[in-house]
Short mmCIF file of C-alpha atoms in Angstrom, two decimals:
data_model
loop_
_atom_site.label_atom_id
_atom_site.label_comp_id
_atom_site.label_asym_id
_atom_site.label_seq_id
_atom_site.Cartn_x
_atom_site.Cartn_y
_atom_site.Cartn_z
CA MET A 1 84.03 131.70 110.40
CA THR A 2 86.27 129.46 113.27
CA ASP A 3 90.41 128.71 113.69
CA GLU A 4 88.62 124.94 113.56
CA ALA A 5 86.74 125.42 110.46
CA ALA A 6 89.78 127.46 108.83
CA THR A 7 91.67 124.64 109.05
CA ARG A 8 89.84 121.60 108.05
CA ARG A 9 89.73 120.05 104.62
CA PRO A 10 87.02 121.07 102.42
CA ARG A 11 84.67 118.63 102.74
CA GLN A 12 84.83 116.36 99.04
CA SER A 13 82.07 115.78 96.37
CA TRP A 14 80.77 112.30 95.15
CA ALA A 15 83.26 113.22 92.32
CA GLY A 16 85.41 114.57 94.79
CA LEU A 17 86.01 111.18 96.11
CA TRP A 18 85.59 109.51 92.75
CA ASN A 19 88.56 111.52 91.44
CA ILE A 20 90.46 110.38 94.49
CA SER A 21 89.82 106.67 94.02
CA PHE A 22 89.33 105.73 90.70
CA GLY A 23 92.86 105.14 89.68
CA PHE A 24 92.42 102.22 91.96
CA PHE A 25 89.84 100.88 89.93
CA GLY A 26 93.08 99.79 87.06
CA ILE A 27 95.46 99.11 89.89
CA GLN A 28 92.64 95.91 91.10
CA ILE A 29 92.11 94.66 87.17
CA GLY A 30 95.75 93.90 87.30
CA PHE A 31 95.61 93.08 90.46
CA ALA A 32 92.67 90.43 89.19
CA LEU A 33 94.00 89.75 86.09
CA GLN A 34 97.37 88.27 88.04
CA ASN A 35 94.99 86.63 90.98
CA ALA A 36 92.59 84.43 88.37
CA ASN A 37 95.75 84.35 85.73
CA MET A 38 99.31 83.26 87.04
CA SER A 39 98.99 79.67 88.76
CA ARG A 40 96.85 79.03 84.87
CA ILE A 41 99.64 79.96 82.83
CA PHE A 42 102.28 78.96 85.45
CA GLN A 43 100.26 75.00 84.90
CA SER A 44 100.07 75.83 81.40
CA LEU A 45 104.24 76.59 81.07
CA GLY A 46 104.68 73.48 83.01
CA THR A 47 104.82 73.73 86.96
CA SER A 48 103.14 70.68 89.13
CA LEU A 49 100.45 71.96 91.56
CA ASP A 50 102.80 71.13 94.53
CA ASP A 51 105.81 74.14 92.91
CA LEU A 52 102.52 76.95 92.70
CA PRO A 53 102.98 77.88 96.14
CA ALA A 54 106.90 78.35 95.38
CA LEU A 55 106.49 80.79 92.19
CA TRP A 56 103.47 82.25 94.57
CA VAL A 57 105.59 83.86 96.35
CA ALA A 58 106.93 86.64 94.16
CA ALA A 59 103.79 88.60 95.02
CA PRO A 60 103.76 88.94 99.29
CA LEU A 61 107.70 89.88 99.52
CA THR A 62 107.71 91.86 97.02
CA GLY A 63 104.71 93.80 98.75
CA LEU A 64 106.80 94.08 102.04
CA LEU A 65 109.79 95.23 100.56
CA VAL A 66 108.05 98.01 99.11
CA GLN A 67 105.19 99.31 100.70
CA PRO A 68 106.94 100.22 103.92
CA ILE A 69 110.30 102.65 101.44
CA ILE A 70 107.36 103.61 99.31
CA GLY A 71 105.65 105.03 102.65
CA HIS A 72 108.26 106.37 103.68
CA MET A 73 110.07 108.30 100.54
CA SER A 74 105.13 109.51 99.74
CA ASP A 75 106.17 111.05 102.86
CA ARG A 76 109.16 113.29 102.37
CA THR A 77 107.78 113.70 98.50
CA TRP A 78 106.71 116.38 97.10
CA LEU A 79 107.51 116.82 93.46
CA GLY A 80 105.78 120.93 93.03
CA ARG A 81 102.18 120.30 91.10
CA LEU A 82 103.00 116.05 90.86
CA GLY A 83 102.36 116.37 94.23
CA ARG A 84 103.29 113.50 97.56
CA ARG A 85 101.56 110.75 96.86
CA ARG A 86 100.67 110.96 92.08
CA PRO A 87 104.95 111.02 91.51
CA TYR A 88 104.08 107.50 93.40
CA PHE A 89 100.98 106.28 91.20
CA LEU A 90 102.64 106.79 87.46
CA ALA A 91 105.51 104.96 87.87
CA GLY A 92 103.70 101.99 89.90
CA ALA A 93 101.13 102.30 86.17
CA LEU A 94 103.93 102.24 84.25
CA LEU A 95 105.37 99.61 84.74
CA ALA A 96 102.66 97.41 85.79
CA ALA A 97 100.79 97.70 82.03
CA PHE A 98 104.45 96.78 80.75
CA ALA A 99 103.93 93.82 82.65
CA LEU A 100 101.29 92.32 81.68
CA LEU A 101 101.41 93.67 77.61
CA VAL A 102 104.54 91.47 78.34
CA MET A 103 103.63 88.82 81.11
CA PRO A 104 101.56 86.68 78.27
CA GLU A 105 104.03 86.41 75.63
CA SER A 106 106.36 83.96 78.31
CA PRO A 107 108.23 81.67 76.51
CA ALA A 108 109.08 79.91 79.58
CA LEU A 109 108.28 79.24 83.36
CA LEU A 110 111.62 81.54 84.92
CA PHE A 111 110.37 84.45 83.15
CA ALA A 112 106.92 84.78 83.87
CA ALA A 113 108.22 83.74 87.27
CA VAL A 114 109.96 87.39 87.27
CA MET A 115 107.65 88.97 86.09
CA LEU A 116 105.21 88.45 87.86
CA TRP A 117 108.04 90.51 90.39
CA VAL A 118 107.91 93.17 88.45
CA LEU A 119 104.44 93.16 88.55
CA ASP A 120 103.83 92.67 91.85
CA ALA A 121 107.06 95.37 92.23
CA SER A 122 105.01 97.70 90.11
CA LEU A 123 101.29 97.54 91.53
CA ASN A 124 102.05 97.69 95.13
CA ILE A 125 103.73 101.77 94.18
CA SER A 126 100.90 102.26 92.67
CA MET A 127 98.64 101.36 95.59
CA GLU A 128 99.87 101.40 98.65
CA PRO A 129 99.80 105.52 97.60
CA PHE A 130 96.30 105.62 97.49
CA ARG A 131 95.76 104.15 101.15
CA ALA A 132 97.68 107.70 102.38
CA PHE A 133 95.92 109.37 99.17
CA VAL A 134 92.36 109.05 101.61
CA GLY A 135 93.99 110.76 104.62
CA ASP A 136 95.65 112.85 102.32
CA MET A 137 92.43 114.70 100.75
CA LEU A 138 89.75 113.41 103.37
CA ASP A 139 88.70 114.89 106.44
CA LYS A 140 88.12 111.53 109.34
CA ASP A 141 84.54 112.61 108.72
CA GLN A 142 84.74 111.50 104.99
CA HIS A 143 87.00 109.12 105.75
CA ALA A 144 84.94 105.89 105.66
CA ALA A 145 82.52 107.29 102.97
CA GLY A 146 86.34 107.64 101.27
CA TYR A 147 87.70 103.88 101.03
CA ALA A 148 84.20 102.62 100.51
CA VAL A 149 84.00 103.81 97.75
CA GLN A 150 87.83 102.72 96.91
CA THR A 151 85.82 99.52 97.60
CA ALA A 152 83.77 99.87 95.58
CA PHE A 153 86.74 100.66 92.53
CA ILE A 154 87.91 98.36 94.11
CA GLY A 155 84.80 95.32 93.57
CA THR A 156 84.12 96.87 90.34
CA GLY A 157 88.11 96.65 89.04
CA ALA A 158 88.71 93.14 90.37
CA VAL A 159 85.08 91.74 88.39
CA VAL A 160 86.28 93.76 85.02
CA GLY A 161 89.87 92.13 85.55
CA SER A 162 88.44 88.54 86.30
CA ILE A 163 85.40 88.72 83.91
CA PHE A 164 87.68 88.90 80.53
CA PRO A 165 89.15 85.46 79.51
CA TRP A 166 85.46 83.78 80.02
CA ALA A 167 84.32 86.84 78.07
CA LEU A 168 86.22 86.97 75.01
CA GLU A 169 85.82 83.19 74.90
CA HIS A 170 82.10 84.33 74.94
CA LEU A 171 83.15 86.71 72.05
CA GLY A 172 84.94 83.73 69.76
CA VAL A 173 88.22 84.74 71.26
CA SER A 174 90.26 80.99 70.85
CA ASN A 175 90.94 79.54 74.72
CA GLN A 176 92.91 77.01 73.79
CA ALA A 177 97.16 77.70 72.63
CA MET A 178 98.28 75.21 70.39
CA GLY A 179 101.01 72.78 71.29
CA GLY A 180 100.37 74.17 74.91
CA GLY A 181 101.06 77.53 76.21
CA VAL A 182 99.34 80.63 77.38
CA PRO A 183 96.32 81.01 74.90
CA ASP A 184 94.60 84.19 73.49
CA THR A 185 91.97 84.82 75.64
CA VAL A 186 94.25 86.21 78.88
CA ARG A 187 97.28 87.00 76.45
CA TYR A 188 94.06 89.62 75.08
CA ALA A 189 92.94 90.34 78.41
CA PHE A 190 96.41 91.32 79.69
CA TRP A 191 97.05 93.56 77.18
CA PHE A 192 93.99 95.00 77.90
CA GLY A 193 94.60 94.89 81.69
CA GLY A 194 97.68 97.37 80.71
CA ALA A 195 95.62 99.19 78.54
CA ALA A 196 92.59 100.61 81.26
CA LEU A 197 94.99 101.10 84.63
CA PHE A 198 97.80 103.67 82.88
CA LEU A 199 94.29 105.41 82.22
CA SER A 200 92.14 104.84 84.78
CA VAL A 201 95.85 105.32 87.96
CA LEU A 202 96.46 108.50 85.19
CA TRP A 203 93.26 110.16 85.19
CA THR A 204 93.14 110.88 88.90
CA VAL A 205 97.00 111.92 88.93
CA LEU A 206 95.14 114.48 86.48
CA THR A 207 91.81 115.47 87.83
CA THR A 208 92.77 116.02 91.72
CA ARG A 209 95.27 118.59 93.16
CA GLU A 210 97.17 117.36 96.79
CA TYR A 211 97.36 119.71 100.09
CA SER A 212 101.07 121.18 99.96
CA PRO A 213 103.35 120.93 102.86
CA ASP A 214 102.02 123.97 104.30
CA GLU A 215 98.38 123.89 103.68
CA MET A 216 98.81 120.02 105.03
CA ALA A 217 100.20 121.71 108.09
CA GLY A 218 97.49 123.69 108.65
CA PHE A 219 95.26 120.10 109.26
CA HIS A 220 97.61 119.18 111.94
CA HIS A 221 95.17 119.48 114.74
CA ASP A 222 93.00 117.22 113.10
CA ALA A 223 95.75 114.44 113.86
CA VAL A 224 97.06 111.90 116.23
CA GLU A 225 101.01 112.64 117.33
CA GLU A 226 102.53 110.02 118.11
CA SER A 227 104.18 109.30 121.61
CA GLY A 228 107.32 110.30 120.85
CA ASP A 229 110.35 109.18 118.61
CA THR A 230 109.99 105.92 117.64
CA VAL A 231 113.38 105.08 117.11
CA GLN A 232 114.58 106.46 120.52
CA ALA A 233 112.56 103.95 122.25
CA LEU A 234 113.49 100.72 120.14
CA ALA A 235 117.22 101.60 120.96
CA ALA A 236 115.99 102.57 125.03
CA ARG A 237 114.93 99.28 124.70
CA GLY A 238 118.25 97.47 123.83
CA PHE A 239 119.07 94.51 121.69
CA GLY A 240 116.88 92.11 122.89
CA PRO A 241 113.85 92.46 120.46
CA SER A 242 116.50 92.52 117.90
CA LEU A 243 117.49 88.83 118.98
CA ALA A 244 114.40 86.70 119.69
CA TRP A 245 113.44 87.98 115.76
CA ILE A 246 117.14 86.39 114.82
CA GLY A 247 116.48 83.42 116.86
CA ALA A 248 113.34 83.05 115.86
CA GLY A 249 114.29 83.76 111.79
CA ALA A 250 116.95 80.50 113.33
CA ALA A 251 114.79 78.54 114.87
CA THR A 252 112.45 78.80 111.70
CA ILE A 253 115.21 77.58 109.57
CA ALA A 254 116.41 74.58 111.80
CA ALA A 255 112.63 73.71 111.60
CA VAL A 256 112.85 73.07 107.89
CA VAL A 257 116.30 70.51 107.87
CA ALA A 258 114.78 69.10 111.09
CA PHE A 259 111.17 68.23 109.41
CA GLY A 260 112.39 67.85 105.82
CA LEU A 261 109.44 71.17 105.17
CA GLU A 262 109.99 73.05 102.21
CA LYS A 263 112.99 75.43 101.28
CA GLU A 264 110.65 78.45 101.25
CA VAL A 265 110.48 77.93 104.58
CA TYR A 266 113.59 78.73 104.77
CA LEU A 267 112.32 82.33 103.12
CA LEU A 268 110.12 82.65 106.40
CA GLY A 269 113.05 81.72 108.85
CA GLY A 270 115.27 84.54 106.67
CA LEU A 271 113.19 87.28 106.82
CA LEU A 272 112.49 87.33 110.35
CA ALA A 273 115.95 87.12 110.73
CA ALA A 274 116.70 90.10 108.76
CA TYR A 275 113.92 92.44 110.86
CA GLY A 276 116.12 91.75 113.63
CA LEU A 277 119.09 92.57 112.44
CA ALA A 278 117.70 95.07 111.10
CA SER A 279 116.47 96.61 113.99
CA MET A 280 120.11 95.99 115.23
CA ILE A 281 121.70 97.73 112.76
CA ALA A 282 119.49 100.41 113.69
CA ILE A 283 119.98 101.00 117.08
CA VAL A 284 124.03 100.81 116.30
CA SER A 285 122.88 103.67 114.23
CA VAL A 286 121.18 106.02 117.15
CA LYS A 287 123.83 104.48 120.18
CA ARG A 288 125.86 106.36 118.37
CA GLY A 289 124.45 108.69 117.26
CA GLY A 290 124.27 108.51 113.94
CA THR A 291 121.34 109.02 112.12
CA ALA A 292 118.65 106.78 111.48
CA GLY A 293 118.00 106.63 108.38
CA MET A 294 114.95 105.72 106.29
CA LEU A 295 115.92 101.72 107.59
CA GLY A 296 116.15 102.69 110.99
CA ASN A 297 112.68 104.90 110.92
CA ILE A 298 110.94 102.30 108.84
CA VAL A 299 112.08 99.72 111.73
CA GLY A 300 111.42 101.77 114.60
CA ASP A 301 107.64 103.00 112.89
CA PHE A 302 107.21 99.24 112.95
CA SER A 303 107.49 98.56 116.71
CA GLY A 304 105.84 102.32 117.87
CA MET A 305 102.97 101.62 116.33
CA PRO A 306 99.23 102.75 117.90
CA PRO A 307 98.22 100.36 119.68
CA LEU A 308 94.58 99.66 117.65
CA MET A 309 96.96 99.56 114.82
CA LYS A 310 98.47 95.96 116.34
CA ARG A 311 95.62 95.26 116.88
CA LEU A 312 93.99 95.22 113.65
CA ALA A 313 97.38 93.78 112.44
CA LEU A 314 96.21 90.94 113.52
CA ALA A 315 92.52 90.09 112.67
CA GLN A 316 94.82 91.30 109.01
CA PHE A 317 96.83 88.00 109.23
CA PHE A 318 94.06 85.54 110.16
CA SER A 319 91.54 87.13 107.18
CA TRP A 320 94.08 87.42 104.26
CA SER A 321 95.68 84.46 105.39
CA ALA A 322 92.35 83.17 104.32
CA LEU A 323 92.39 84.87 100.85
CA PHE A 324 95.91 84.31 99.51
CA ILE A 325 94.99 80.41 100.38
CA MET A 326 91.83 81.62 98.03
CA TRP A 327 93.82 83.08 94.89
CA ILE A 328 96.40 79.79 94.27
CA ASN A 329 94.25 76.95 94.93
CA THR A 330 90.66 77.58 93.89
CA THR A 331 91.77 77.01 90.16
CA PRO A 332 93.18 73.67 91.45
CA ILE A 333 89.95 73.39 93.34
CA VAL A 334 87.10 73.94 90.51
CA ALA A 335 88.98 72.09 88.07
CA GLY A 336 89.36 68.64 89.53
CA ALA A 337 86.96 68.91 91.95
CA PHE A 338 83.67 70.56 89.70
CA TYR A 339 84.90 69.42 86.29
CA GLY A 340 87.35 66.46 87.13
CA ALA A 341 90.42 67.60 84.78
CA PRO A 342 92.50 65.62 84.58
CA ASP A 343 95.44 68.13 84.02
CA ALA A 344 96.30 71.82 83.38
CA LYS A 345 96.86 70.62 79.53
CA SER A 346 92.68 68.50 79.32
CA PRO A 347 90.57 71.00 77.79
CA LEU A 348 88.58 69.45 80.91
CA TYR A 349 91.12 72.33 83.28
CA GLN A 350 90.49 75.41 80.47
CA GLU A 351 86.66 75.10 80.90
CA GLY A 352 87.16 74.70 84.78
CA ALA A 353 90.04 77.78 84.95
CA ASN A 354 87.09 80.06 82.86
CA TRP A 355 84.32 79.44 85.24
CA VAL A 356 86.72 80.15 88.13
CA ASP A 357 87.07 84.33 86.86
CA VAL A 358 83.31 84.32 86.74
CA LEU A 359 83.48 83.40 90.64
CA PHE A 360 86.01 85.62 91.45
CA ALA A 361 84.73 88.14 89.37
CA THR A 362 80.99 87.07 91.46
CA TYR A 363 82.38 87.44 95.13
CA ASN A 364 84.22 90.91 93.62
CA GLY A 365 80.90 92.72 92.40
CA VAL A 366 79.33 91.63 95.79
CA ALA A 367 82.25 93.68 97.12
CA ALA A 368 82.42 96.36 95.53
CA ILE A 369 77.80 96.59 95.99
CA ALA A 370 79.22 95.32 99.35
CA ALA A 371 80.41 98.33 99.95
CA LEU A 372 78.46 100.89 99.07
CA THR A 373 75.01 99.55 101.18
CA LEU A 374 75.84 96.77 103.17
CA LEU A 375 78.04 97.99 105.23
CA PRO A 376 77.79 101.31 106.16
CA LEU A 377 74.82 100.38 106.45
CA LEU A 378 75.47 98.00 109.27
CA SER A 379 78.32 100.35 110.48
CA ARG A 380 76.21 102.82 111.62
CA ARG A 381 73.71 101.22 113.66
CA ILE A 382 75.92 98.64 115.06
CA GLY A 383 79.65 99.68 115.11
CA GLN A 384 82.43 99.51 112.01
CA ALA A 385 84.62 96.61 114.38
CA ARG A 386 81.45 94.37 114.79
CA THR A 387 80.43 95.39 111.03
CA HIS A 388 83.87 93.43 110.27
CA ILE A 389 83.33 90.26 112.69
CA PHE A 390 79.96 90.21 110.57
CA GLY A 391 81.96 90.06 107.17
CA LEU A 392 84.26 88.01 108.57
CA LEU A 393 81.85 85.51 109.26
CA CYS A 394 80.36 85.64 106.40
CA GLY A 395 83.51 85.23 104.28
CA ALA A 396 84.16 82.18 106.77
CA ALA A 397 80.96 80.40 105.55
CA GLY A 398 81.29 81.20 102.24
CA TYR A 399 84.78 78.98 101.90
CA ALA A 400 83.18 76.23 104.31
CA SER A 401 80.38 75.90 101.57
CA PHE A 402 82.62 73.98 99.03
CA PHE A 403 82.69 71.16 101.23
CA LEU A 404 78.21 71.47 101.17
CA ILE A 405 78.08 71.46 96.71
CA ARG A 406 78.37 69.64 93.96
CA ASP A 407 76.86 72.02 90.69
CA PRO A 408 80.36 74.21 89.61
CA LYS A 409 77.61 76.51 89.30
CA PHE A 410 76.84 76.80 93.22
CA LEU A 411 79.14 78.02 93.89
CA LEU A 412 77.94 81.03 93.06
CA ILE A 413 75.64 81.80 96.58
CA SER A 414 79.62 80.10 97.80
CA GLU A 415 80.78 83.23 96.86
CA ILE A 416 78.38 86.22 97.65
CA GLY A 417 80.47 85.47 101.18
CA VAL A 418 82.60 85.54 99.57
CA GLY A 419 82.90 89.05 98.99
CA ILE A 420 81.42 90.91 101.75
CA ALA A 421 84.36 89.42 103.54
CA TRP A 422 86.42 90.59 100.71
CA ALA A 423 84.12 94.10 100.91
CA SER A 424 84.57 94.69 104.72
CA ILE A 425 88.23 94.03 104.93
CA LEU A 426 89.74 96.27 101.77
CA ALA A 427 87.32 98.55 104.10
CA MET A 428 86.19 98.42 107.74
CA PRO A 429 90.22 97.66 109.14
CA TYR A 430 91.35 101.23 106.90
CA ALA A 431 88.20 103.05 108.02
CA ILE A 432 88.78 102.26 111.78
CA LEU A 433 92.72 102.96 111.88
CA ALA A 434 92.34 106.54 109.69
CA SER A 435 91.72 107.81 112.57
CA SER A 436 94.75 106.26 114.76
CA LEU A 437 98.03 107.56 112.46
CA PRO A 438 99.56 110.27 113.13
CA GLN A 439 99.62 112.83 109.01
CA ARG A 440 102.75 112.78 109.66
CA LYS A 441 103.31 109.50 108.55
CA LEU A 442 100.13 108.38 107.06
CA GLY A 443 102.10 106.78 104.62
CA ILE A 444 104.71 104.41 106.61
CA TYR A 445 101.99 103.38 108.93
CA MET A 446 100.18 102.69 105.39
CA GLY A 447 103.11 100.71 104.25
CA LEU A 448 103.35 98.95 107.30
CA PHE A 449 99.89 97.61 107.97
CA ASN A 450 100.31 96.34 104.64
CA VAL A 451 103.35 94.06 106.40
CA PHE A 452 100.32 92.23 107.77
CA VAL A 453 98.62 91.43 104.11
CA VAL A 454 102.19 89.88 102.79
CA VAL A 455 103.34 88.15 105.53
CA PRO A 456 100.69 85.86 105.84
CA GLN A 457 100.18 85.59 102.49
CA LEU A 458 104.52 84.37 102.72
CA LEU A 459 103.56 82.00 105.48
CA VAL A 460 100.69 80.46 102.85
CA ALA A 461 103.10 80.27 99.75
CA THR A 462 105.38 78.73 101.55
CA VAL A 463 104.62 76.94 104.99
CA MET A 464 100.01 75.46 103.37
CA GLY A 465 103.23 73.85 99.99
CA SER A 466 104.64 71.73 102.77
CA VAL A 467 101.05 70.61 104.67
CA THR A 468 99.38 70.21 101.34
CA LYS A 469 102.30 67.68 100.40
CA TYR A 470 102.01 65.62 102.63
CA PHE A 471 98.73 65.39 103.78
CA PHE A 472 96.26 65.97 101.18
CA PRO A 473 98.74 65.83 97.72
CA THR A 474 95.76 65.84 94.55
CA GLU A 475 92.70 67.43 97.20
CA PRO A 476 93.61 70.73 96.98
CA ILE A 477 89.94 71.80 98.56
CA TRP A 478 91.13 70.71 101.86
CA THR A 479 93.16 73.53 101.84
CA MET A 480 89.18 75.61 101.96
CA ALA A 481 88.68 74.24 105.37
CA PHE A 482 92.07 75.86 106.75
CA ALA A 483 90.98 79.44 104.67
CA ALA A 484 87.53 79.37 106.16
CA GLY A 485 89.45 78.13 109.85
CA SER A 486 91.50 81.33 109.21
CA LEU A 487 88.45 82.97 108.86
CA LEU A 488 86.75 82.78 111.93
CA LEU A 489 90.27 83.17 113.95
CA ALA A 490 90.41 86.53 112.30
CA ALA A 491 86.63 87.83 113.28
CA LEU A 492 87.53 86.54 117.51
CA ALA A 493 90.69 88.55 116.71
CA MET A 494 87.95 91.97 115.90
CA THR A 495 85.99 91.36 119.10
CA ARG A 496 89.44 92.42 120.89
CA VAL A 497 89.82 96.26 118.86
CA GLN A 498 86.13 95.90 119.38
CA ALA A 499 86.88 96.29 122.46
CA LEU A 500 89.75 98.40 122.46
CA LYS A 501 86.91 101.15 121.37
CA GLY A 502 84.28 100.32 123.69
#
């Protein structure tokens, strides 16, 4: 056996790939129930269409804060037999299962909004280490296969979570709540989701063994090491960039006042200014000879991302803008434009909302199939970057088709394109990225990559609310035009990734 062979990770069988990512099946059931039903729960508890984006701010904001912190911490964790990433899988699953059990019993809108924060934070605690877990456990020639299997579980879990309320109704469970509120179909689906989430994550915890720090050190030659100390590099650039971030935040807040934008946009300005302030604190600490600490390391690593990651980040930004537009608006679009529901208390609204569950199950089912069949085939023939461009264009066509279809049943055709895009968004960027990241910072960089998943969601939840209110307050279907355009911009951004990869 050569020295190189001795220091490569053992090749995983299909059973090994299954065990590594099976926990994502349950996590995605939780996300699917959240994505397909939270607008329904909020509206059933009395909120208006205009207020939905503000309530949905909880989801991306918790991801923005939680994932880099968990990534940083998991890179530095070792709890013996429990390992590095698995403690976070287990803790997040316990909290998320509790939130899913309690959510449908929400007595009031405020309680439901708080539980959404708890649920999304818990799901992110479990989810973030799973991305790094693939890189930890697999040699780089299996990264694409690992993320494809993970995407298949994401799609399958989302199908189960999305379709469960619809299936329960067809089994005779009531889809109406006496006097309003959350119907039994949603209540039972959330309870099932909590149990499924915990048990699937427990499966991964019990069937995998993480490599110890000493074993991981033996694999270091497979990783791409960073060019220098990113915290020190940040300090060397001085306070200019920090002041620019603070200025951007102040300008955003001023624009809210000057143009009467929705109050949720204040949050965006505050986040920009907060990042600038955090980077200033890190620079001051380093210049005084102190340790950077977690805050300084996170800020420094963000500023020192590898070039390929920066280009992928732009594509992620536009991709997830489109997805969040879909998640917020599909239920009111389908219920209003295709079923003619006058409000959330109408039986037609509940009928339309259940059909959205089917639509979401369809695109996730397509994604699960595409991840294991279409995407690997295209990737081998035309490369990963071109494959992702193709997937994004399919999604843009799916969103645009909402304007051509009149019968809601034919929206299933639209979801085929959306499903191919979803599969590609979940698999291709991570497969491209994994081999370009330094192994010892895999968790933090995967967590920081999530910034470009959640920041666009914050923009959608804040800015899109203003756009919808002023330009088409009673026709949310026009948000699908923004979603289609956003995926076209993502495809354009991927051409720069292709140029860098050659």
